[in-house]
Amino acid sequence: MRIDLATEGIADPQVALLFAGIAEAYRRLKRQVSDMTQAELEYRGPSGDLNSTATLIAHLAYVDLTYLHSLKGEKVPPDLDRAYGPFQDETGHLPEVRGKSAAELLERYAVVQDMIRSYLAPLTAADLERTQPSWNPQDQRTTRWLLVHMAWHSAYHQGHITWLKAWARKG
């Protein structure tokens, strides 16, 4: 597969480069989980107290959705919030995901990726300088920072998935 910034459908090279990091993180995640069984997807670590791969994929999709709407300067619409959320359950943990295949979770995440691409397509380098409030009301994050953070966040949790997959296969 040939991957190039022009194939991402984003006109401005600086914006395209940032989206390429997000898109590549998603492609890497797809490859990472493509051969996992349902039991491996739901495995919660040696002590059974970690977030499963399925939970982490759902979390990544939801967080990217919230970042996208932060970039737009709005809250996640209630219908999308119900479909992808919540961020935490009533105990303050990520909501556990069970009974969903990797294909189903990745398909839902692909919808978010498409929303991000569509939003970014007309942006310019000047738009990367815009700021939005973040989860900490005192902080203003630039569009550039949020886009980089989305790719970093995915890479961070992909490290967890690597451990979970290895532990699950070790038995």
Short mmCIF file of C-alpha atoms in Angstrom, two decimals:
data_model
loop_
_atom_site.label_atom_id
_atom_site.label_comp_id
_atom_site.label_asym_id
_atom_site.label_seq_id
_atom_site.Cartn_x
_atom_site.Cartn_y
_atom_site.Cartn_z
CA MET A 1 0.00 0.00 0.00
CA ARG A 2 1.35 3.40 -1.01
CA ILE A 3 0.80 6.03 1.67
CA ASP A 4 1.32 9.67 0.81
CA LEU A 5 0.01 12.90 2.23
CA ALA A 6 -1.86 13.66 -0.98
CA THR A 7 -3.89 10.46 -0.57
CA GLU A 8 -5.27 11.68 2.75
CA GLY A 9 -7.55 14.20 1.00
CA ILE A 10 -6.25 17.23 2.89
CA ALA A 11 -5.05 20.17 0.81
CA ASP A 12 -2.66 21.99 3.15
CA PRO A 13 0.62 20.07 3.59
CA GLN A 14 1.03 21.08 7.26
CA VAL A 15 -2.47 19.94 8.14
CA ALA A 16 -2.01 16.80 6.03
CA LEU A 17 1.18 15.93 7.87
CA LEU A 18 -0.57 16.14 11.23
CA PHE A 19 -3.53 14.08 10.04
CA ALA A 20 -1.11 11.54 8.55
CA GLY A 21 0.14 10.87 12.09
CA ILE A 22 -3.41 10.23 13.27
CA ALA A 23 -4.25 8.07 10.26
CA GLU A 24 -1.05 6.06 10.57
CA ALA A 25 -1.74 5.42 14.27
CA TYR A 26 -5.17 4.06 13.28
CA ARG A 27 -3.68 1.85 10.53
CA ARG A 28 -1.08 0.55 13.01
CA LEU A 29 -3.84 -0.24 15.51
CA LYS A 30 -5.77 -2.17 12.86
CA ARG A 31 -2.70 -4.27 12.04
CA GLN A 32 -1.97 -4.81 15.72
CA VAL A 33 -5.38 -6.28 16.54
CA SER A 34 -6.18 -7.99 13.22
CA ASP A 35 -5.20 -11.46 14.42
CA MET A 36 -6.56 -11.25 17.97
CA THR A 37 -9.22 -13.67 19.13
CA GLN A 38 -12.26 -12.49 21.05
CA ALA A 39 -10.73 -13.85 24.26
CA GLU A 40 -7.53 -11.88 23.58
CA LEU A 41 -9.54 -8.71 22.84
CA GLU A 42 -11.30 -9.04 26.20
CA TYR A 43 -8.24 -10.14 28.21
CA ARG A 44 -7.68 -7.82 31.18
CA GLY A 45 -4.12 -8.69 32.15
CA PRO A 46 -2.59 -11.26 34.49
CA SER A 47 -4.57 -10.01 37.49
CA GLY A 48 -7.74 -9.22 35.53
CA ASP A 49 -7.71 -5.57 36.59
CA LEU A 50 -6.52 -3.78 33.45
CA ASN A 51 -8.46 -2.28 30.57
CA SER A 52 -8.89 -4.80 27.78
CA THR A 53 -7.89 -4.19 24.18
CA ALA A 54 -11.58 -3.91 23.27
CA THR A 55 -12.06 -1.28 25.97
CA LEU A 56 -8.99 0.64 24.78
CA ILE A 57 -10.16 0.69 21.15
CA ALA A 58 -13.56 2.05 22.22
CA HIS A 59 -11.78 4.59 24.44
CA LEU A 60 -9.56 5.77 21.57
CA ALA A 61 -12.57 6.28 19.31
CA TYR A 62 -14.44 8.24 21.99
CA VAL A 63 -11.49 10.42 22.93
CA ASP A 64 -10.74 11.21 19.27
CA LEU A 65 -14.41 12.14 18.87
CA THR A 66 -14.18 14.50 21.85
CA TYR A 67 -10.97 16.06 20.48
CA LEU A 68 -12.64 16.57 17.10
CA HIS A 69 -15.53 18.40 18.71
CA SER A 70 -13.11 20.39 20.84
CA LEU A 71 -11.44 21.48 17.59
CA LYS A 72 -14.87 22.54 16.35
CA GLY A 73 -15.43 24.49 19.57
CA GLU A 74 -18.45 22.43 20.55
CA LYS A 75 -19.52 19.57 22.78
CA VAL A 76 -20.01 16.10 21.36
CA PRO A 77 -23.64 15.92 20.18
CA PRO A 78 -25.81 13.82 22.52
CA ASP A 79 -26.48 11.10 19.91
CA LEU A 80 -22.75 10.59 19.29
CA ASP A 81 -22.00 10.81 23.01
CA ARG A 82 -24.49 8.00 23.67
CA ALA A 83 -23.17 5.93 20.76
CA TYR A 84 -19.47 6.24 21.67
CA GLY A 85 -19.36 7.18 25.35
CA PRO A 86 -19.27 7.67 28.15
CA PHE A 87 -15.69 8.52 29.02
CA GLN A 88 -16.00 6.87 32.45
CA ASP A 89 -18.45 4.54 34.12
CA GLU A 90 -20.06 5.20 37.49
CA THR A 91 -16.92 3.94 39.26
CA GLY A 92 -14.62 6.36 37.42
CA HIS A 93 -13.11 3.70 35.14
CA LEU A 94 -13.27 3.25 31.39
CA PRO A 95 -16.50 1.43 30.52
CA GLU A 96 -15.70 -2.23 29.94
CA VAL A 97 -16.36 -3.48 26.42
CA ARG A 98 -17.37 -7.11 25.94
CA GLY A 99 -18.86 -9.07 23.06
CA LYS A 100 -17.72 -6.71 20.29
CA SER A 101 -15.34 -7.97 17.63
CA ALA A 102 -12.22 -6.12 16.57
CA ALA A 103 -13.83 -5.53 13.18
CA GLU A 104 -16.89 -3.92 14.78
CA LEU A 105 -14.83 -1.71 17.09
CA LEU A 106 -12.50 -0.65 14.29
CA GLU A 107 -15.42 0.08 11.96
CA ARG A 108 -16.90 2.43 14.56
CA TYR A 109 -13.47 4.04 15.01
CA ALA A 110 -13.15 4.41 11.21
CA VAL A 111 -16.29 6.57 11.25
CA VAL A 112 -14.54 8.91 13.70
CA GLN A 113 -11.41 8.92 11.52
CA ASP A 114 -13.54 9.94 8.53
CA MET A 115 -15.14 12.75 10.55
CA ILE A 116 -11.68 14.01 11.50
CA ARG A 117 -10.47 13.87 7.88
CA SER A 118 -13.57 15.73 6.66
CA TYR A 119 -13.16 18.44 9.26
CA LEU A 120 -9.47 18.90 8.51
CA ALA A 121 -9.74 18.83 4.71
CA PRO A 122 -10.36 22.58 4.24
CA LEU A 123 -8.10 23.79 7.06
CA THR A 124 -4.94 25.77 6.42
CA ALA A 125 -1.67 26.18 8.30
CA ALA A 126 -3.09 29.36 9.85
CA ASP A 127 -5.95 27.32 11.32
CA LEU A 128 -3.40 25.23 13.23
CA GLU A 129 -2.70 28.29 15.40
CA ARG A 130 -6.30 28.56 16.67
CA THR A 131 -6.80 27.68 20.31
CA GLN A 132 -9.59 25.93 22.14
CA PRO A 133 -10.13 25.27 25.81
CA SER A 134 -9.01 21.83 26.85
CA TRP A 135 -10.07 19.54 29.69
CA ASN A 136 -8.29 22.00 32.01
CA PRO A 137 -10.25 25.29 31.68
CA GLN A 138 -7.13 27.40 32.35
CA ASP A 139 -5.31 25.89 29.34
CA GLN A 140 -5.76 26.81 25.71
CA ARG A 141 -4.58 24.12 23.27
CA THR A 142 -3.73 24.91 19.67
CA THR A 143 -5.27 22.88 16.89
CA ARG A 144 -1.74 21.66 16.11
CA TRP A 145 -1.23 20.42 19.68
CA LEU A 146 -4.57 18.58 19.73
CA LEU A 147 -3.81 16.82 16.45
CA VAL A 148 -0.38 15.72 17.64
CA HIS A 149 -1.85 14.64 20.96
CA MET A 150 -4.41 12.44 19.20
CA ALA A 151 -1.61 10.45 17.54
CA TRP A 152 0.39 10.30 20.79
CA HIS A 153 -2.63 9.11 22.74
CA SER A 154 -3.18 6.27 20.30
CA ALA A 155 0.49 5.25 20.41
CA TYR A 156 0.40 5.28 24.21
CA HIS A 157 -2.51 2.85 24.36
CA GLN A 158 -1.08 0.73 21.57
CA GLY A 159 1.79 0.03 23.96
CA HIS A 160 -0.76 -1.30 26.46
CA ILE A 161 -2.33 -3.42 23.73
CA THR A 162 1.06 -4.89 22.86
CA TRP A 163 1.49 -6.02 26.49
CA LEU A 164 -2.05 -7.36 26.74
CA LYS A 165 -1.69 -9.35 23.53
CA ALA A 166 1.63 -10.85 24.63
CA TRP A 167 0.29 -11.73 28.11
CA ALA A 168 -2.89 -13.24 26.67
CA ARG A 169 -0.88 -15.43 24.31
CA LYS A 170 1.56 -16.43 27.03
CA GLY A 171 -1.33 -17.83 29.05
#
